[in-house]
mmCIF file of C-alpha atoms in Angstrom:
data_model
loop_
_atom_site.group_PDB
_atom_site.id
_atom_site.type_symbol
_atom_site.label_atom_id
_atom_site.label_comp_id
_atom_site.label_asym_id
_atom_site.label_seq_id
_atom_site.Cartn_x
_atom_site.Cartn_y
_atom_site.Cartn_z
ATOM 1 C CA MET A 1 0.000 0.000 0.000
ATOM 2 C CA ARG A 2 1.335 3.415 -0.910
ATOM 3 C CA ILE A 3 0.360 6.353 1.262
ATOM 4 C CA ARG A 4 0.314 9.619 -0.641
ATOM 5 C CA ARG A 5 -0.602 13.073 0.518
ATOM 6 C CA VAL A 6 -2.271 14.418 -2.571
ATOM 7 C CA ILE A 7 -5.255 16.743 -2.428
ATOM 8 C CA PHE A 8 -8.132 14.852 -4.002
ATOM 9 C CA LYS A 9 -10.808 17.491 -3.512
ATOM 10 C CA GLN A 10 -10.913 18.026 -7.261
ATOM 11 C CA LEU A 11 -11.466 14.301 -7.767
ATOM 12 C CA LEU A 12 -14.224 14.245 -5.179
ATOM 13 C CA ASP A 13 -15.726 17.231 -6.990
ATOM 14 C CA ARG A 14 -15.721 15.107 -10.164
ATOM 15 C CA LEU A 15 -17.873 12.514 -8.374
ATOM 16 C CA ALA A 16 -20.531 15.217 -8.004
ATOM 17 C CA GLU A 17 -20.994 15.086 -11.778
ATOM 18 C CA LEU A 18 -22.346 11.546 -11.451
ATOM 19 C CA ILE A 19 -25.744 10.237 -10.443
ATOM 20 C CA GLU A 20 -26.337 8.023 -7.418
ATOM 21 C CA ALA A 21 -28.012 4.980 -8.912
ATOM 22 C CA GLN A 22 -30.196 4.190 -5.899
ATOM 23 C CA ALA A 23 -31.783 7.627 -5.592
ATOM 24 C CA GLY A 24 -31.392 8.924 -9.131
ATOM 25 C CA GLN A 25 -29.940 12.119 -7.653
ATOM 26 C CA PRO A 26 -26.551 13.799 -8.052
ATOM 27 C CA VAL A 27 -23.957 13.116 -5.373
ATOM 28 C CA GLN A 28 -24.087 15.823 -2.714
ATOM 29 C CA LEU A 29 -20.525 16.608 -1.666
ATOM 30 C CA ALA A 30 -21.781 18.537 1.357
ATOM 31 C CA ASP A 31 -22.975 15.176 2.703
ATOM 32 C CA LEU A 32 -19.363 13.970 2.638
ATOM 33 C CA ARG A 33 -17.972 16.768 4.801
ATOM 34 C CA GLY A 34 -16.024 15.135 7.619
ATOM 35 C CA GLN A 35 -16.379 11.638 6.093
ATOM 36 C CA VAL A 36 -13.697 9.168 5.081
ATOM 37 C CA VAL A 37 -14.476 8.062 1.524
ATOM 38 C CA LEU A 38 -13.609 4.789 -0.219
ATOM 39 C CA VAL A 39 -13.910 4.883 -4.018
ATOM 40 C CA ASP A 40 -13.650 1.988 -6.444
ATOM 41 C CA PHE A 41 -14.514 1.374 -10.102
ATOM 42 C CA ILE A 42 -16.510 -1.635 -11.330
ATOM 43 C CA TYR A 43 -18.876 -2.764 -14.053
ATOM 44 C CA THR A 44 -21.717 -5.186 -13.518
ATOM 45 C CA ARG A 45 -20.996 -7.547 -16.440
ATOM 46 C CA CYS A 46 -17.427 -8.086 -15.224
ATOM 47 C CA PRO A 47 -16.718 -11.835 -15.190
ATOM 48 C CA GLY A 48 -14.710 -11.963 -11.973
ATOM 49 C CA PRO A 49 -12.392 -9.191 -10.793
ATOM 50 C CA CYS A 50 -15.135 -6.643 -10.056
ATOM 51 C CA PRO A 51 -17.314 -9.031 -8.031
ATOM 52 C CA ALA A 52 -14.185 -10.157 -6.148
ATOM 53 C CA GLN A 53 -13.291 -6.540 -5.372
ATOM 54 C CA THR A 54 -16.859 -5.777 -4.289
ATOM 55 C CA HIS A 55 -16.890 -8.926 -2.122
ATOM 56 C CA ASP A 56 -13.712 -7.792 -0.375
ATOM 57 C CA LEU A 57 -15.194 -4.340 0.244
ATOM 58 C CA VAL A 58 -18.448 -5.856 1.565
ATOM 59 C CA THR A 59 -16.235 -7.726 4.050
ATOM 60 C CA VAL A 60 -14.683 -4.373 4.998
ATOM 61 C CA GLN A 61 -18.078 -2.702 5.326
ATOM 62 C CA ARG A 62 -19.483 -5.486 7.522
ATOM 63 C CA GLY A 63 -16.390 -5.463 9.740
ATOM 64 C CA LEU A 64 -16.449 -1.747 10.527
ATOM 65 C CA SER A 65 -17.381 -0.559 13.993
ATOM 66 C CA GLU A 66 -20.464 1.624 14.398
ATOM 67 C CA THR A 67 -18.158 4.665 14.506
ATOM 68 C CA GLY A 68 -16.325 3.483 11.396
ATOM 69 C CA ARG A 69 -19.599 2.994 9.534
ATOM 70 C CA SER A 70 -21.014 6.368 10.556
ATOM 71 C CA GLY A 71 -17.766 8.145 9.626
ATOM 72 C CA SER A 72 -17.285 6.629 6.189
ATOM 73 C CA GLN A 73 -18.955 6.403 2.811
ATOM 74 C CA PHE A 74 -18.245 3.955 -0.035
ATOM 75 C CA PHE A 75 -18.659 4.798 -3.725
ATOM 76 C CA SER A 76 -18.527 2.363 -6.633
ATOM 77 C CA VAL A 77 -18.351 4.088 -10.004
ATOM 78 C CA THR A 78 -19.366 2.102 -13.064
ATOM 79 C CA LEU A 79 -16.948 1.809 -15.954
ATOM 80 C CA GLU A 80 -19.809 0.907 -18.296
ATOM 81 C CA PRO A 81 -22.499 3.591 -17.914
ATOM 82 C CA GLU A 82 -23.995 2.616 -21.255
ATOM 83 C CA VAL A 83 -25.165 -0.645 -19.604
ATOM 84 C CA ASP A 84 -25.072 0.072 -15.872
ATOM 85 C CA ASP A 85 -28.169 2.146 -15.176
ATOM 86 C CA GLY A 86 -29.744 2.534 -11.740
ATOM 87 C CA PRO A 87 -31.723 -0.730 -11.674
ATOM 88 C CA THR A 88 -28.742 -2.720 -13.016
ATOM 89 C CA LEU A 89 -26.400 -1.295 -10.386
ATOM 90 C CA ALA A 90 -29.007 -1.846 -7.648
ATOM 91 C CA ALA A 91 -29.370 -5.506 -8.695
ATOM 92 C CA TYR A 92 -25.564 -5.907 -8.688
ATOM 93 C CA ALA A 93 -25.342 -4.357 -5.202
ATOM 94 C CA LYS A 94 -28.072 -6.667 -3.890
ATOM 95 C CA ALA A 95 -26.450 -9.752 -5.447
ATOM 96 C CA GLN A 96 -23.133 -8.791 -3.821
ATOM 97 C CA GLY A 97 -24.673 -8.258 -0.374
ATOM 98 C CA VAL A 98 -23.942 -4.527 -0.228
ATOM 99 C CA ASP A 99 -25.627 -2.465 2.495
ATOM 100 C CA LEU A 100 -26.645 0.673 0.609
ATOM 101 C CA ALA A 101 -27.011 2.726 3.802
ATOM 102 C CA ASP A 102 -23.443 4.000 3.367
ATOM 103 C CA TRP A 103 -22.470 2.738 -0.087
ATOM 104 C CA SER A 104 -23.525 4.435 -3.308
ATOM 105 C CA PHE A 105 -23.239 3.130 -6.847
ATOM 106 C CA LEU A 106 -22.647 5.905 -9.352
ATOM 107 C CA THR A 107 -23.424 6.202 -13.043
ATOM 108 C CA GLY A 108 -24.156 9.053 -15.400
ATOM 109 C CA ASP A 109 -23.452 10.430 -18.821
ATOM 110 C CA PRO A 110 -20.820 8.160 -20.421
ATOM 111 C CA GLU A 111 -18.483 11.062 -21.236
ATOM 112 C CA GLU A 112 -18.624 12.296 -17.646
ATOM 113 C CA VAL A 113 -18.193 8.825 -16.168
ATOM 114 C CA HIS A 114 -15.167 8.081 -18.344
ATOM 115 C CA ALA A 115 -13.689 11.500 -17.492
ATOM 116 C CA VAL A 116 -14.107 10.732 -13.780
ATOM 117 C CA ALA A 117 -12.335 7.377 -14.191
ATOM 118 C CA ARG A 118 -9.462 9.024 -16.070
ATOM 119 C CA ALA A 119 -9.209 11.768 -13.441
ATOM 120 C CA TRP A 120 -8.771 9.082 -10.777
ATOM 121 C CA GLY A 121 -6.092 7.386 -12.902
ATOM 122 C CA VAL A 122 -8.249 4.371 -13.722
ATOM 123 C CA GLY A 123 -7.648 3.049 -17.203
ATOM 124 C CA ALA A 124 -10.429 1.177 -18.978
ATOM 125 C CA THR A 125 -10.241 -0.336 -22.466
ATOM 126 C CA PRO A 126 -13.062 -2.252 -24.170
ATOM 127 C CA GLU A 127 -11.951 -5.645 -25.452
ATOM 128 C CA ASP A 128 -13.179 -7.541 -28.495
ATOM 129 C CA ASN A 129 -15.034 -10.065 -26.308
ATOM 130 C CA GLY A 130 -17.156 -7.313 -24.718
ATOM 131 C CA GLU A 131 -15.256 -7.224 -21.460
ATOM 132 C CA ILE A 132 -13.450 -4.142 -20.188
ATOM 133 C CA ALA A 133 -9.783 -4.390 -19.266
ATOM 134 C CA HIS A 134 -9.334 -1.951 -16.409
ATOM 135 C CA THR A 135 -7.251 -0.909 -13.463
ATOM 136 C CA LEU A 136 -8.406 -2.525 -10.228
ATOM 137 C CA HIS A 137 -7.757 0.091 -7.583
ATOM 138 C CA SER A 138 -9.670 1.328 -4.576
ATOM 139 C CA PHE A 139 -8.863 4.731 -3.120
ATOM 140 C CA LEU A 140 -9.212 5.948 0.459
ATOM 141 C CA VAL A 141 -9.700 9.686 0.932
ATOM 142 C CA ASP A 142 -9.666 11.206 4.399
ATOM 143 C CA ASP A 143 -12.041 13.815 5.811
ATOM 144 C CA ARG A 144 -9.802 16.646 4.585
ATOM 145 C CA GLY A 145 -9.773 15.459 0.968
ATOM 146 C CA TYR A 146 -6.363 13.802 0.997
ATOM 147 C CA GLN A 147 -5.865 10.461 -0.725
ATOM 148 C CA VAL A 148 -4.329 8.474 2.102
ATOM 149 C CA ALA A 149 -4.246 5.011 0.522
ATOM 150 C CA ARG A 150 -4.569 3.219 -2.782
ATOM 151 C CA TYR A 151 -5.231 -0.494 -2.802
ATOM 152 C CA SER A 152 -4.601 -2.617 -5.873
ATOM 153 C CA SER A 153 -5.973 -6.070 -6.553
ATOM 154 C CA ARG A 154 -2.636 -7.455 -5.351
ATOM 155 C CA ASP A 155 -2.699 -5.777 -1.924
ATOM 156 C CA ARG A 156 -6.402 -5.363 -1.226
ATOM 157 C CA ALA A 157 -6.536 -7.074 2.160
ATOM 158 C CA PRO A 158 -9.948 -6.402 3.734
ATOM 159 C CA ASP A 159 -8.547 -6.283 7.289
ATOM 160 C CA THR A 160 -5.989 -3.661 6.274
ATOM 161 C CA ILE A 161 -8.605 -1.518 4.544
ATOM 162 C CA ARG A 162 -10.963 -1.815 7.522
ATOM 163 C CA GLN A 163 -8.177 -0.835 9.944
ATOM 164 C CA ASP A 164 -7.221 2.117 7.734
ATOM 165 C CA ILE A 165 -10.820 3.353 7.608
ATOM 166 C CA GLU A 166 -11.176 3.022 11.376
ATOM 167 C CA ARG A 167 -7.882 4.871 11.925
ATOM 168 C CA PHE A 168 -8.788 7.771 9.605
ATOM 169 C CA VAL A 169 -12.333 8.034 10.977
ATOM 170 C CA GLU A 170 -10.868 8.245 14.481
ATOM 171 C CA ALA A 171 -8.364 10.902 13.333
ATOM 172 C CA ALA A 172 -11.228 12.931 11.837
ATOM 173 C CA ARG A 173 -13.243 13.071 15.069
ATOM 174 C CA PRO A 174 -11.258 15.877 16.781
ATOM 175 C CA ARG A 175 -11.324 17.953 13.586
ATOM 176 C CA ALA A 176 -15.073 17.514 13.283
ATOM 177 C CA ALA A 177 -15.550 18.446 16.961
ATOM 178 C CA ALA A 178 -13.397 21.559 16.525
ATOM 179 C CA ALA A 179 -15.367 22.605 13.425
ATOM 180 C CA HIS A 180 -18.713 22.227 15.275
ATOM 181 C CA PRO A 181 -18.111 23.231 18.921
#
């Protein structure tokens, strides 16, 4: 895992261009103020890597403490918005056992979605067989908008991700208390 201190506010702003599949509404960045955010990129027709990544993150979500859950938000951005509309993403989330209380699946205009993926450094190339070859990364962004971790498919250990989320949620608590005395 590489820890980088890069401001990702602009990348979070890009998420606001997308639509939350469950509610059909744009992402409200104000709702993320003070939250630790985990972002990944998937597509629902993926034959294996995306469901495996989602499974690992469901394990993370289920293992979080109440404080960890209340202080974090997960986002899965589709890499195939032409296919992955709201009902398709909702069915994928249900099949994967996702609790949508603090996990949003995002879609939108294909140009915007692909621009968001590129902005996050996620490459995606359609293949002749209809699959999409893509980068399998998840990104952890702290409450201040810093990317604090990037997990690849090779080092995506659910316990490590869960511990990182808990640690950054705990670190955010004093800042949140100071901002709202």
